PDB file of C-alpha atoms in Angstrom:
ATOM      1  CA  UNK A   1      -4.857   8.310  39.245  1.00  0.00           C
ATOM      2  CA  UNK A   2      -6.718   6.525  36.506  1.00  0.00           C
ATOM      3  CA  UNK A   3      -3.983   4.715  34.631  1.00  0.00           C
ATOM      4  CA  UNK A   4      -1.548   4.839  31.731  1.00  0.00           C
ATOM      5  CA  UNK A   5      -3.162   5.942  28.487  1.00  0.00           C
ATOM      6  CA  UNK A   6      -2.297   6.650  24.911  1.00  0.00           C
ATOM      7  CA  UNK A   7      -4.143   9.444  23.151  1.00  0.00           C
ATOM      8  CA  UNK A   8      -4.938   9.120  19.472  1.00  0.00           C
ATOM      9  CA  UNK A   9      -5.532  12.095  17.195  1.00  0.00           C
ATOM     10  CA  UNK A  10      -7.143  11.489  13.810  1.00  0.00           C
ATOM     11  CA  UNK A  11      -5.989  14.187  11.425  1.00  0.00           C
ATOM     12  CA  UNK A  12      -8.041  14.425   8.237  1.00  0.00           C
ATOM     13  CA  UNK A  13      -6.520  16.140   5.212  1.00  0.00           C
ATOM     14  CA  UNK A  14      -8.602  17.045   2.194  1.00  0.00           C
ATOM     15  CA  UNK A  15      -9.089  19.748  -0.416  1.00  0.00           C
ATOM     16  CA  UNK A  16     -10.224  22.232   2.220  1.00  0.00           C
ATOM     17  CA  UNK A  17      -7.041  21.936   4.311  1.00  0.00           C
ATOM     18  CA  UNK A  18      -5.257  25.271   4.627  1.00  0.00           C
ATOM     19  CA  UNK A  19      -1.985  24.668   6.429  1.00  0.00           C
ATOM     20  CA  UNK A  20       1.153  24.323   4.318  1.00  0.00           C
ATOM     21  CA  UNK A  21       2.089  20.939   5.795  1.00  0.00           C
ATOM     22  CA  UNK A  22      -1.405  19.616   5.138  1.00  0.00           C
ATOM     23  CA  UNK A  23      -1.330  20.835   1.551  1.00  0.00           C
ATOM     24  CA  UNK A  24       1.996  19.118   0.867  1.00  0.00           C
ATOM     25  CA  UNK A  25       0.625  15.865   2.255  1.00  0.00           C
ATOM     26  CA  UNK A  26      -2.564  16.300   0.222  1.00  0.00           C
ATOM     27  CA  UNK A  27      -0.715  16.833  -3.054  1.00  0.00           C
ATOM     28  CA  UNK A  28       1.873  14.102  -2.550  1.00  0.00           C
ATOM     29  CA  UNK A  29      -0.605  11.465  -1.410  1.00  0.00           C
ATOM     30  CA  UNK A  30      -2.880  12.165  -4.361  1.00  0.00           C
ATOM     31  CA  UNK A  31       0.005  11.747  -6.794  1.00  0.00           C
ATOM     32  CA  UNK A  32       1.137   8.604  -4.973  1.00  0.00           C
ATOM     33  CA  UNK A  33      -2.402   7.210  -5.149  1.00  0.00           C
ATOM     34  CA  UNK A  34      -2.408   7.736  -8.926  1.00  0.00           C
ATOM     35  CA  UNK A  35       1.023   6.125  -9.278  1.00  0.00           C
ATOM     36  CA  UNK A  36       0.276   3.075  -7.137  1.00  0.00           C
ATOM     37  CA  UNK A  37      -3.227   2.547  -8.563  1.00  0.00           C
ATOM     38  CA  UNK A  38      -1.522   1.679 -11.848  1.00  0.00           C
ATOM     39  CA  UNK A  39       0.167  -1.279 -10.169  1.00  0.00           C
ATOM     40  CA  UNK A  40      -3.242  -2.785  -9.331  1.00  0.00           C
ATOM     41  CA  UNK A  41      -5.007  -1.562 -12.449  1.00  0.00           C
ATOM     42  CA  UNK A  42      -2.518  -1.260 -15.355  1.00  0.00           C
ATOM     43  CA  UNK A  43      -5.283  -0.604 -17.878  1.00  0.00           C
ATOM     44  CA  UNK A  44      -6.633   2.276 -15.746  1.00  0.00           C
ATOM     45  CA  UNK A  45     -10.190   0.935 -15.693  1.00  0.00           C
ATOM     46  CA  UNK A  46     -10.836   2.335 -12.231  1.00  0.00           C
ATOM     47  CA  UNK A  47     -10.581   5.939 -11.114  1.00  0.00           C
ATOM     48  CA  UNK A  48     -11.580   5.894  -7.454  1.00  0.00           C
ATOM     49  CA  UNK A  49     -10.318   4.122  -4.344  1.00  0.00           C
ATOM     50  CA  UNK A  50     -13.699   2.476  -3.886  1.00  0.00           C
ATOM     51  CA  UNK A  51     -13.666   1.057  -7.411  1.00  0.00           C
ATOM     52  CA  UNK A  52     -10.197  -0.381  -6.857  1.00  0.00           C
ATOM     53  CA  UNK A  53     -11.108  -1.948  -3.537  1.00  0.00           C
ATOM     54  CA  UNK A  54     -14.265  -3.447  -4.983  1.00  0.00           C
ATOM     55  CA  UNK A  55     -12.773  -4.826  -8.183  1.00  0.00           C
ATOM     56  CA  UNK A  56      -9.115  -5.631  -7.605  1.00  0.00           C
ATOM     57  CA  UNK A  57      -7.940  -8.374  -5.229  1.00  0.00           C
ATOM     58  CA  UNK A  58      -5.438  -7.194  -2.612  1.00  0.00           C
ATOM     59  CA  UNK A  59      -6.021  -3.552  -3.538  1.00  0.00           C
ATOM     60  CA  UNK A  60      -6.257  -2.704   0.155  1.00  0.00           C
ATOM     61  CA  UNK A  61      -2.444  -2.793   0.125  1.00  0.00           C
ATOM     62  CA  UNK A  62      -2.644   0.604  -1.543  1.00  0.00           C
ATOM     63  CA  UNK A  63      -3.108   2.332   1.825  1.00  0.00           C
ATOM     64  CA  UNK A  64       0.323   1.176   2.940  1.00  0.00           C
ATOM     65  CA  UNK A  65       1.919   1.957  -0.392  1.00  0.00           C
ATOM     66  CA  UNK A  66       0.593   5.528  -0.354  1.00  0.00           C
ATOM     67  CA  UNK A  67       1.688   5.971   3.261  1.00  0.00           C
ATOM     68  CA  UNK A  68       5.274   6.081   1.974  1.00  0.00           C
ATOM     69  CA  UNK A  69       4.517   9.543   0.599  1.00  0.00           C
ATOM     70  CA  UNK A  70       3.831  10.759   4.108  1.00  0.00           C
ATOM     71  CA  UNK A  71       6.924   9.517   5.972  1.00  0.00           C
ATOM     72  CA  UNK A  72       9.168  12.423   5.047  1.00  0.00           C
ATOM     73  CA  UNK A  73       6.524  14.880   6.249  1.00  0.00           C
ATOM     74  CA  UNK A  74       6.014  12.953   9.491  1.00  0.00           C
ATOM     75  CA  UNK A  75       9.734  13.337  10.216  1.00  0.00           C
ATOM     76  CA  UNK A  76       9.368  17.108   9.892  1.00  0.00           C
ATOM     77  CA  UNK A  77       7.030  17.054  12.900  1.00  0.00           C
ATOM     78  CA  UNK A  78       9.963  16.131  15.191  1.00  0.00           C
ATOM     79  CA  UNK A  79       7.965  13.529  17.069  1.00  0.00           C
ATOM     80  CA  UNK A  80       5.218  15.979  18.158  1.00  0.00           C
ATOM     81  CA  UNK A  81       1.565  15.420  17.219  1.00  0.00           C
ATOM     82  CA  UNK A  82       0.292  18.375  15.132  1.00  0.00           C
ATOM     83  CA  UNK A  83      -2.765  20.482  16.058  1.00  0.00           C
ATOM     84  CA  UNK A  84      -3.174  19.224  19.645  1.00  0.00           C
ATOM     85  CA  UNK A  85      -2.126  21.961  22.059  1.00  0.00           C
ATOM     86  CA  UNK A  86      -2.188  22.120  25.826  1.00  0.00           C
ATOM     87  CA  UNK A  87      -3.990  24.961  27.593  1.00  0.00           C
ATOM     88  CA  UNK A  88      -0.875  27.120  27.056  1.00  0.00           C
ATOM     89  CA  UNK A  89      -1.477  26.788  23.335  1.00  0.00           C
ATOM     90  CA  UNK A  90       1.661  24.719  22.832  1.00  0.00           C
ATOM     91  CA  UNK A  91       1.833  21.456  20.888  1.00  0.00           C
ATOM     92  CA  UNK A  92       2.595  18.901  23.558  1.00  0.00           C
ATOM     93  CA  UNK A  93       2.003  15.258  22.621  1.00  0.00           C
ATOM     94  CA  UNK A  94       5.016  13.135  21.722  1.00  0.00           C
ATOM     95  CA  UNK A  95       4.397  10.328  19.218  1.00  0.00           C
ATOM     96  CA  UNK A  96       6.258   7.559  17.425  1.00  0.00           C
ATOM     97  CA  UNK A  97       3.410   5.451  16.101  1.00  0.00           C
ATOM     98  CA  UNK A  98       0.984   6.330  13.356  1.00  0.00           C
ATOM     99  CA  UNK A  99      -1.551   4.788  11.040  1.00  0.00           C
ATOM    100  CA  UNK A 100      -2.376   6.064   7.569  1.00  0.00           C
ATOM    101  CA  UNK A 101      -5.462   5.514   5.468  1.00  0.00           C
ATOM    102  CA  UNK A 102      -6.894   6.882   2.266  1.00  0.00           C
ATOM    103  CA  UNK A 103     -10.463   7.850   3.115  1.00  0.00           C
ATOM    104  CA  UNK A 104     -11.432   8.379  -0.506  1.00  0.00           C
ATOM    105  CA  UNK A 105      -9.720   9.400  -3.703  1.00  0.00           C
ATOM    106  CA  UNK A 106     -10.288   9.959  -7.377  1.00  0.00           C
ATOM    107  CA  UNK A 107      -7.460  10.000  -9.902  1.00  0.00           C
ATOM    108  CA  UNK A 108      -9.290  12.426 -12.139  1.00  0.00           C
ATOM    109  CA  UNK A 109     -10.839  14.636  -9.472  1.00  0.00           C
ATOM    110  CA  UNK A 110      -8.387  15.787  -6.834  1.00  0.00           C
ATOM    111  CA  UNK A 111     -11.177  17.584  -4.950  1.00  0.00           C
ATOM    112  CA  UNK A 112     -12.452  14.191  -3.801  1.00  0.00           C
ATOM    113  CA  UNK A 113      -9.106  13.130  -2.328  1.00  0.00           C
ATOM    114  CA  UNK A 114      -9.125  12.692   1.442  1.00  0.00           C
ATOM    115  CA  UNK A 115      -6.634  10.969   3.725  1.00  0.00           C
ATOM    116  CA  UNK A 116      -6.388  10.455   7.475  1.00  0.00           C
ATOM    117  CA  UNK A 117      -3.373  10.050   9.734  1.00  0.00           C
ATOM    118  CA  UNK A 118      -3.878   8.599  13.204  1.00  0.00           C
ATOM    119  CA  UNK A 119      -1.200   9.814  15.634  1.00  0.00           C
ATOM    120  CA  UNK A 120      -0.736   7.660  18.759  1.00  0.00           C
ATOM    121  CA  UNK A 121       0.868   9.467  21.695  1.00  0.00           C
ATOM    122  CA  UNK A 122       3.608   7.977  23.795  1.00  0.00           C
ATOM    123  CA  UNK A 123       2.296   6.753  27.167  1.00  0.00           C
ATOM    124  CA  UNK A 124       0.772   9.361  29.457  1.00  0.00           C
ATOM    125  CA  UNK A 125      -0.194   9.078  33.088  1.00  0.00           C
ATOM    126  CA  UNK A 126      -3.851  10.088  33.274  1.00  0.00           C
ATOM    127  CA  UNK A 127      -4.194  11.599  36.696  1.00  0.00           C
ATOM    128  CA  UNK A 128      -7.642  13.169  36.653  1.00  0.00           C
ATOM    129  CA  UNK A 129     -10.255  14.920  34.543  1.00  0.00           C
ATOM    130  CA  UNK A 130     -10.772  18.629  35.271  1.00  0.00           C
ATOM    131  CA  UNK A 131     -13.944  19.829  33.610  1.00  0.00           C
ATOM    132  CA  UNK A 132     -13.442  18.686  30.051  1.00  0.00           C
ATOM    133  CA  UNK A 133      -9.655  18.638  30.322  1.00  0.00           C
ATOM    134  CA  UNK A 134      -7.373  15.702  30.974  1.00  0.00           C
ATOM    135  CA  UNK A 135      -4.788  16.255  33.669  1.00  0.00           C
ATOM    136  CA  UNK A 136      -1.791  14.196  32.555  1.00  0.00           C
ATOM    137  CA  UNK A 137       1.879  13.629  33.163  1.00  0.00           C
ATOM    138  CA  UNK A 138       4.250  12.496  30.417  1.00  0.00           C
ATOM    139  CA  UNK A 139       5.523   8.966  30.726  1.00  0.00           C
ATOM    140  CA  UNK A 140       4.778   6.619  33.601  1.00  0.00           C
ATOM    141  CA  UNK A 141       4.718   8.725  36.759  1.00  0.00           C
ATOM    142  CA  UNK A 142       2.775   6.292  38.932  1.00  0.00           C
ATOM    143  CA  UNK A 143       5.667   5.600  41.287  1.00  0.00           C
ATOM    144  CA  UNK A 144       6.459   9.276  41.777  1.00  0.00           C
ATOM    145  CA  UNK A 145       2.782   9.968  42.423  1.00  0.00           C
ATOM    146  CA  UNK A 146       2.500   7.116  44.866  1.00  0.00           C
ATOM    147  CA  UNK A 147       5.545   8.388  46.729  1.00  0.00           C
ATOM    148  CA  UNK A 148       3.832  11.724  47.185  1.00  0.00           C
ATOM    149  CA  UNK A 149       6.394  13.689  45.226  1.00  0.00           C
ATOM    150  CA  UNK A 150       5.597  16.741  43.100  1.00  0.00           C
ATOM    151  CA  UNK A 151       5.430  15.923  39.405  1.00  0.00           C
ATOM    152  CA  UNK A 152       5.080  18.081  36.302  1.00  0.00           C
ATOM    153  CA  UNK A 153       1.672  17.886  34.696  1.00  0.00           C
ATOM    154  CA  UNK A 154      -0.169  19.242  31.707  1.00  0.00           C
ATOM    155  CA  UNK A 155      -3.798  20.023  30.879  1.00  0.00           C
ATOM    156  CA  UNK A 156      -5.123  18.902  27.500  1.00  0.00           C
ATOM    157  CA  UNK A 157      -8.669  19.656  26.386  1.00  0.00           C
ATOM    158  CA  UNK A 158     -10.879  16.874  25.179  1.00  0.00           C
ATOM    159  CA  UNK A 159     -11.542  17.934  21.594  1.00  0.00           C
ATOM    160  CA  UNK A 160     -12.920  16.612  18.322  1.00  0.00           C
ATOM    161  CA  UNK A 161     -10.867  13.823  16.728  1.00  0.00           C
ATOM    162  CA  UNK A 162      -8.895  13.258  19.950  1.00  0.00           C
ATOM    163  CA  UNK A 163      -9.549   9.951  21.650  1.00  0.00           C
ATOM    164  CA  UNK A 164      -8.106   7.711  24.322  1.00  0.00           C
ATOM    165  CA  UNK A 165      -6.911   4.664  22.392  1.00  0.00           C
ATOM    166  CA  UNK A 166      -5.474   2.536  25.158  1.00  0.00           C
ATOM    167  CA  UNK A 167      -5.652   2.277  28.909  1.00  0.00           C
ATOM    168  CA  UNK A 168      -3.672   0.313  31.432  1.00  0.00           C
ATOM    169  CA  UNK A 169      -5.064   0.645  34.915  1.00  0.00           C
ATOM    170  CA  UNK A 170      -2.693   0.664  37.819  1.00  0.00           C
TER     171      UNK A 170
ATOM    172  CA  UNK B   1      25.987  -2.556  -3.098  1.00  0.00           C
ATOM    173  CA  UNK B   2      25.783   0.505  -5.303  1.00  0.00           C
ATOM    174  CA  UNK B   3      23.074   0.362  -7.940  1.00  0.00           C
ATOM    175  CA  UNK B   4      23.049   2.566 -11.034  1.00  0.00           C
ATOM    176  CA  UNK B   5      20.137   2.239 -13.434  1.00  0.00           C
ATOM    177  CA  UNK B   6      19.947   4.074 -16.750  1.00  0.00           C
ATOM    178  CA  UNK B   7      16.554   4.685 -18.324  1.00  0.00           C
ATOM    179  CA  UNK B   8      16.270   5.124 -22.084  1.00  0.00           C
ATOM    180  CA  UNK B   9      13.219   6.061 -24.118  1.00  0.00           C
ATOM    181  CA  UNK B  10      12.339   3.868 -27.105  1.00  0.00           C
ATOM    182  CA  UNK B  11      10.036   6.605 -28.388  1.00  0.00           C
ATOM    183  CA  UNK B  12      12.972   9.004 -28.613  1.00  0.00           C
ATOM    184  CA  UNK B  13      15.585   6.851 -30.411  1.00  0.00           C
ATOM    185  CA  UNK B  14      16.667   5.394 -27.063  1.00  0.00           C
ATOM    186  CA  UNK B  15      17.840   8.734 -25.775  1.00  0.00           C
ATOM    187  CA  UNK B  16      18.223   9.065 -22.015  1.00  0.00           C
ATOM    188  CA  UNK B  17      14.958   9.775 -20.184  1.00  0.00           C
ATOM    189  CA  UNK B  18      15.333  12.449 -17.517  1.00  0.00           C
ATOM    190  CA  UNK B  19      12.846  13.224 -14.766  1.00  0.00           C
ATOM    191  CA  UNK B  20      11.602   9.645 -14.611  1.00  0.00           C
ATOM    192  CA  UNK B  21      10.654   8.256 -11.181  1.00  0.00           C
ATOM    193  CA  UNK B  22      12.305   4.915 -10.447  1.00  0.00           C
ATOM    194  CA  UNK B  23      11.191   2.733  -7.541  1.00  0.00           C
ATOM    195  CA  UNK B  24      13.250  -0.265  -6.549  1.00  0.00           C
ATOM    196  CA  UNK B  25      12.629  -2.775  -3.796  1.00  0.00           C
ATOM    197  CA  UNK B  26      14.076  -6.130  -2.800  1.00  0.00           C
ATOM    198  CA  UNK B  27      14.354  -8.547   0.076  1.00  0.00           C
ATOM    199  CA  UNK B  28      16.898  -8.500   2.882  1.00  0.00           C
ATOM    200  CA  UNK B  29      19.708 -11.007   3.436  1.00  0.00           C
ATOM    201  CA  UNK B  30      17.201 -13.519   4.828  1.00  0.00           C
ATOM    202  CA  UNK B  31      14.809 -13.177   1.915  1.00  0.00           C
ATOM    203  CA  UNK B  32      12.238 -10.991   3.691  1.00  0.00           C
ATOM    204  CA  UNK B  33      10.589  -7.860   2.340  1.00  0.00           C
ATOM    205  CA  UNK B  34       9.850  -4.908   4.585  1.00  0.00           C
ATOM    206  CA  UNK B  35       6.282  -4.141   5.508  1.00  0.00           C
ATOM    207  CA  UNK B  36       4.554  -1.191   4.026  1.00  0.00           C
ATOM    208  CA  UNK B  37       4.008   1.513   6.632  1.00  0.00           C
ATOM    209  CA  UNK B  38       1.188   2.406   8.983  1.00  0.00           C
ATOM    210  CA  UNK B  39      -1.790   0.246   8.056  1.00  0.00           C
ATOM    211  CA  UNK B  40      -4.085  -2.359   9.456  1.00  0.00           C
ATOM    212  CA  UNK B  41      -5.039  -2.737  13.069  1.00  0.00           C
ATOM    213  CA  UNK B  42      -1.474  -2.198  14.261  1.00  0.00           C
ATOM    214  CA  UNK B  43       0.050   1.225  14.391  1.00  0.00           C
ATOM    215  CA  UNK B  44       3.566   1.467  12.996  1.00  0.00           C
ATOM    216  CA  UNK B  45       6.613   3.156  14.455  1.00  0.00           C
ATOM    217  CA  UNK B  46       7.338   5.715  11.779  1.00  0.00           C
ATOM    218  CA  UNK B  47      11.046   5.794  12.596  1.00  0.00           C
ATOM    219  CA  UNK B  48      11.376   2.325  11.069  1.00  0.00           C
ATOM    220  CA  UNK B  49       8.629   2.058   8.516  1.00  0.00           C
ATOM    221  CA  UNK B  50      10.249   0.225   5.675  1.00  0.00           C
ATOM    222  CA  UNK B  51      13.623  -0.958   4.477  1.00  0.00           C
ATOM    223  CA  UNK B  52      15.213  -1.789   1.129  1.00  0.00           C
ATOM    224  CA  UNK B  53      12.679   0.305  -0.773  1.00  0.00           C
ATOM    225  CA  UNK B  54      13.475   3.591  -2.458  1.00  0.00           C
ATOM    226  CA  UNK B  55      12.701   6.069  -5.158  1.00  0.00           C
ATOM    227  CA  UNK B  56      15.011   8.317  -7.157  1.00  0.00           C
ATOM    228  CA  UNK B  57      14.517  10.590 -10.159  1.00  0.00           C
ATOM    229  CA  UNK B  58      16.625  10.209 -13.280  1.00  0.00           C
ATOM    230  CA  UNK B  59      19.047  13.007 -14.107  1.00  0.00           C
ATOM    231  CA  UNK B  60      19.711  14.419 -17.571  1.00  0.00           C
ATOM    232  CA  UNK B  61      21.760  11.316 -18.398  1.00  0.00           C
ATOM    233  CA  UNK B  62      18.827   9.106 -17.498  1.00  0.00           C
ATOM    234  CA  UNK B  63      20.661   7.790 -14.426  1.00  0.00           C
ATOM    235  CA  UNK B  64      19.472   6.993 -10.929  1.00  0.00           C
ATOM    236  CA  UNK B  65      21.659   5.719  -8.097  1.00  0.00           C
ATOM    237  CA  UNK B  66      20.874   3.763  -4.954  1.00  0.00           C
ATOM    238  CA  UNK B  67      23.001   2.534  -2.075  1.00  0.00           C
ATOM    239  CA  UNK B  68      21.675  -0.789  -0.875  1.00  0.00           C
ATOM    240  CA  UNK B  69      22.800  -4.308   0.023  1.00  0.00           C
ATOM    241  CA  UNK B  70      23.210  -7.376  -2.128  1.00  0.00           C
ATOM    242  CA  UNK B  71      19.775  -9.018  -1.989  1.00  0.00           C
ATOM    243  CA  UNK B  72      19.191 -12.338  -0.296  1.00  0.00           C
ATOM    244  CA  UNK B  73      16.869 -14.933  -1.779  1.00  0.00           C
ATOM    245  CA  UNK B  74      13.625 -16.690  -0.923  1.00  0.00           C
ATOM    246  CA  UNK B  75      12.472 -20.093  -1.961  1.00  0.00           C
ATOM    247  CA  UNK B  76      11.116 -20.384  -5.486  1.00  0.00           C
ATOM    248  CA  UNK B  77      12.691 -17.239  -6.898  1.00  0.00           C
ATOM    249  CA  UNK B  78      16.073 -16.403  -8.331  1.00  0.00           C
ATOM    250  CA  UNK B  79      17.805 -13.351  -6.880  1.00  0.00           C
ATOM    251  CA  UNK B  80      16.141 -10.195  -8.188  1.00  0.00           C
ATOM    252  CA  UNK B  81      15.415  -6.527  -7.643  1.00  0.00           C
ATOM    253  CA  UNK B  82      11.958  -5.152  -8.447  1.00  0.00           C
ATOM    254  CA  UNK B  83      11.776  -1.960 -10.497  1.00  0.00           C
ATOM    255  CA  UNK B  84       8.809   0.278 -11.324  1.00  0.00           C
ATOM    256  CA  UNK B  85       9.409   3.224 -13.658  1.00  0.00           C
ATOM    257  CA  UNK B  86       7.070   6.204 -13.998  1.00  0.00           C
ATOM    258  CA  UNK B  87       7.358   9.336 -16.118  1.00  0.00           C
ATOM    259  CA  UNK B  88       7.578  12.722 -14.417  1.00  0.00           C
ATOM    260  CA  UNK B  89       3.764  13.041 -14.253  1.00  0.00           C
ATOM    261  CA  UNK B  90       3.475   9.768 -12.338  1.00  0.00           C
ATOM    262  CA  UNK B  91       2.239   7.745 -15.274  1.00  0.00           C
ATOM    263  CA  UNK B  92       3.442   4.148 -15.039  1.00  0.00           C
ATOM    264  CA  UNK B  93       5.836   3.160 -17.819  1.00  0.00           C
ATOM    265  CA  UNK B  94       7.164  -0.256 -16.826  1.00  0.00           C
ATOM    266  CA  UNK B  95       7.169  -2.826 -14.039  1.00  0.00           C
ATOM    267  CA  UNK B  96      10.128  -5.151 -14.299  1.00  0.00           C
ATOM    268  CA  UNK B  97      12.848  -7.007 -12.388  1.00  0.00           C
ATOM    269  CA  UNK B  98      16.634  -7.154 -12.536  1.00  0.00           C
ATOM    270  CA  UNK B  99      18.297 -10.582 -12.639  1.00  0.00           C
ATOM    271  CA  UNK B 100      21.718 -11.341 -11.199  1.00  0.00           C
ATOM    272  CA  UNK B 101      24.606 -13.378 -12.648  1.00  0.00           C
ATOM    273  CA  UNK B 102      24.663 -16.813 -11.071  1.00  0.00           C
ATOM    274  CA  UNK B 103      28.380 -16.892 -10.315  1.00  0.00           C
ATOM    275  CA  UNK B 104      28.263 -13.671  -8.299  1.00  0.00           C
ATOM    276  CA  UNK B 105      25.281 -14.898  -6.300  1.00  0.00           C
ATOM    277  CA  UNK B 106      26.930 -18.215  -5.548  1.00  0.00           C
ATOM    278  CA  UNK B 107      30.083 -16.434  -4.357  1.00  0.00           C
ATOM    279  CA  UNK B 108      28.207 -14.046  -2.088  1.00  0.00           C
ATOM    280  CA  UNK B 109      25.974 -16.670  -0.505  1.00  0.00           C
ATOM    281  CA  UNK B 110      28.811 -19.110   0.188  1.00  0.00           C
ATOM    282  CA  UNK B 111      31.398 -16.549   1.309  1.00  0.00           C
ATOM    283  CA  UNK B 112      29.584 -13.788   3.219  1.00  0.00           C
ATOM    284  CA  UNK B 113      27.987 -16.329   5.500  1.00  0.00           C
ATOM    285  CA  UNK B 114      27.867 -14.023   8.497  1.00  0.00           C
ATOM    286  CA  UNK B 115      25.039 -12.192   6.661  1.00  0.00           C
ATOM    287  CA  UNK B 116      23.676 -14.732   4.162  1.00  0.00           C
ATOM    288  CA  UNK B 117      22.936 -17.804   6.170  1.00  0.00           C
ATOM    289  CA  UNK B 118      20.942 -19.907   3.748  1.00  0.00           C
ATOM    290  CA  UNK B 119      23.616 -20.908   1.252  1.00  0.00           C
ATOM    291  CA  UNK B 120      23.030 -20.809  -2.484  1.00  0.00           C
ATOM    292  CA  UNK B 121      19.667 -19.770  -3.866  1.00  0.00           C
ATOM    293  CA  UNK B 122      17.379 -22.724  -4.520  1.00  0.00           C
ATOM    294  CA  UNK B 123      16.192 -21.372  -7.897  1.00  0.00           C
ATOM    295  CA  UNK B 124      18.383 -20.561 -10.878  1.00  0.00           C
ATOM    296  CA  UNK B 125      17.581 -17.856 -13.414  1.00  0.00           C
ATOM    297  CA  UNK B 126      16.742 -20.589 -15.920  1.00  0.00           C
ATOM    298  CA  UNK B 127      14.192 -22.208 -13.615  1.00  0.00           C
ATOM    299  CA  UNK B 128      12.739 -18.935 -12.358  1.00  0.00           C
ATOM    300  CA  UNK B 129       9.067 -18.234 -13.205  1.00  0.00           C
ATOM    301  CA  UNK B 130       9.885 -14.662 -14.227  1.00  0.00           C
ATOM    302  CA  UNK B 131      13.308 -15.116 -15.883  1.00  0.00           C
ATOM    303  CA  UNK B 132      12.869 -18.664 -17.167  1.00  0.00           C
ATOM    304  CA  UNK B 133      11.700 -17.598 -20.624  1.00  0.00           C
ATOM    305  CA  UNK B 134      14.870 -15.590 -21.186  1.00  0.00           C
ATOM    306  CA  UNK B 135      16.570 -12.947 -19.120  1.00  0.00           C
ATOM    307  CA  UNK B 136      19.103 -11.272 -21.397  1.00  0.00           C
ATOM    308  CA  UNK B 137      17.256  -7.962 -21.109  1.00  0.00           C
ATOM    309  CA  UNK B 138      16.846  -8.294 -17.354  1.00  0.00           C
ATOM    310  CA  UNK B 139      20.387  -9.352 -16.475  1.00  0.00           C
ATOM    311  CA  UNK B 140      22.306  -6.730 -14.527  1.00  0.00           C
ATOM    312  CA  UNK B 141      26.058  -6.207 -14.733  1.00  0.00           C
ATOM    313  CA  UNK B 142      27.665  -6.865 -11.368  1.00  0.00           C
ATOM    314  CA  UNK B 143      31.278  -6.240 -10.408  1.00  0.00           C
ATOM    315  CA  UNK B 144      33.162  -6.160  -7.132  1.00  0.00           C
ATOM    316  CA  UNK B 145      33.891  -8.573  -4.352  1.00  0.00           C
ATOM    317  CA  UNK B 146      32.623  -9.657  -0.959  1.00  0.00           C
ATOM    318  CA  UNK B 147      35.463  -7.730   0.695  1.00  0.00           C
ATOM    319  CA  UNK B 148      35.034  -4.489  -1.269  1.00  0.00           C
ATOM    320  CA  UNK B 149      31.328  -4.583  -1.979  1.00  0.00           C
ATOM    321  CA  UNK B 150      29.511  -4.749  -5.273  1.00  0.00           C
ATOM    322  CA  UNK B 151      28.346  -2.463  -8.047  1.00  0.00           C
ATOM    323  CA  UNK B 152      25.287  -3.216 -10.160  1.00  0.00           C
ATOM    324  CA  UNK B 153      24.646  -1.344 -13.377  1.00  0.00           C
ATOM    325  CA  UNK B 154      21.711  -1.875 -15.697  1.00  0.00           C
ATOM    326  CA  UNK B 155      19.928  -0.126 -18.536  1.00  0.00           C
ATOM    327  CA  UNK B 156      16.167  -0.325 -18.945  1.00  0.00           C
ATOM    328  CA  UNK B 157      14.326   0.827 -22.063  1.00  0.00           C
ATOM    329  CA  UNK B 158      10.815   2.247 -21.663  1.00  0.00           C
ATOM    330  CA  UNK B 159       8.255   3.752 -24.027  1.00  0.00           C
ATOM    331  CA  UNK B 160       7.564   7.239 -22.701  1.00  0.00           C
TER     332      UNK B 160
END
């Protein structure tokens, strides 16, 4: 038993995203970026995120402002991280915490718009690694394991954009 | 507190402006603003991302409605609600603030002391750095009572 971990999945959404949920987030965050950019740049001198960050003090607040466009869509996920399935092909990671960032954007060219959402799983008990799969149990099952009882487990493949973001060793 | 804001368009003989996006935000009873969501080094619990911030779209009468609380106050500013109005394409039309009548504020802060614990605001509308040069256009109409709650109505003219 290796410890209690949180997994973090970085979901990138851009013009090439195909899923309906992703497209809604793409459209709404681009519009929100345009709307909020006007707060920092009322004369509309700057068209891209990079220009705003370089030229306007405090413009980094725009990430948080644009994240408001995402909250309604996050609620539709019913606390389950999208895209990350167990070996049964079922979405399996519960989450409550997230982080949002605009990777790049351009008011006049939506094709350049790209955002990322980091989903942080609720605590998992990392029991072992089987090949390139993590053998985990949901929640803190260290006591049950130590007592020798049988616990429910799940197998999750290590995959691109999925990382271990925190570890607490027993 | 129930807030009703009416948006009128100067470029259309002050007719009601429908389809406008209206953001409002203000501080809580202690004078604190909510954080924006999900940024920085800390992850944010998305079930409680922000409070006392909202957006509505004006109807055909130019009206938007919000259900909120009577704002608190923080040092150096008179009581106020921030407003940002956009047209239906997202183009910014106006950033402004709504001022409150002094007598209502004084009543709330000295009567509803289980929520508002700081007493009267330390800045009057006249001394405020935003309202001090005149606030007739910014002053909201407030009616109601501590017992029954309050209603704020206000009309804002934009050039759309």
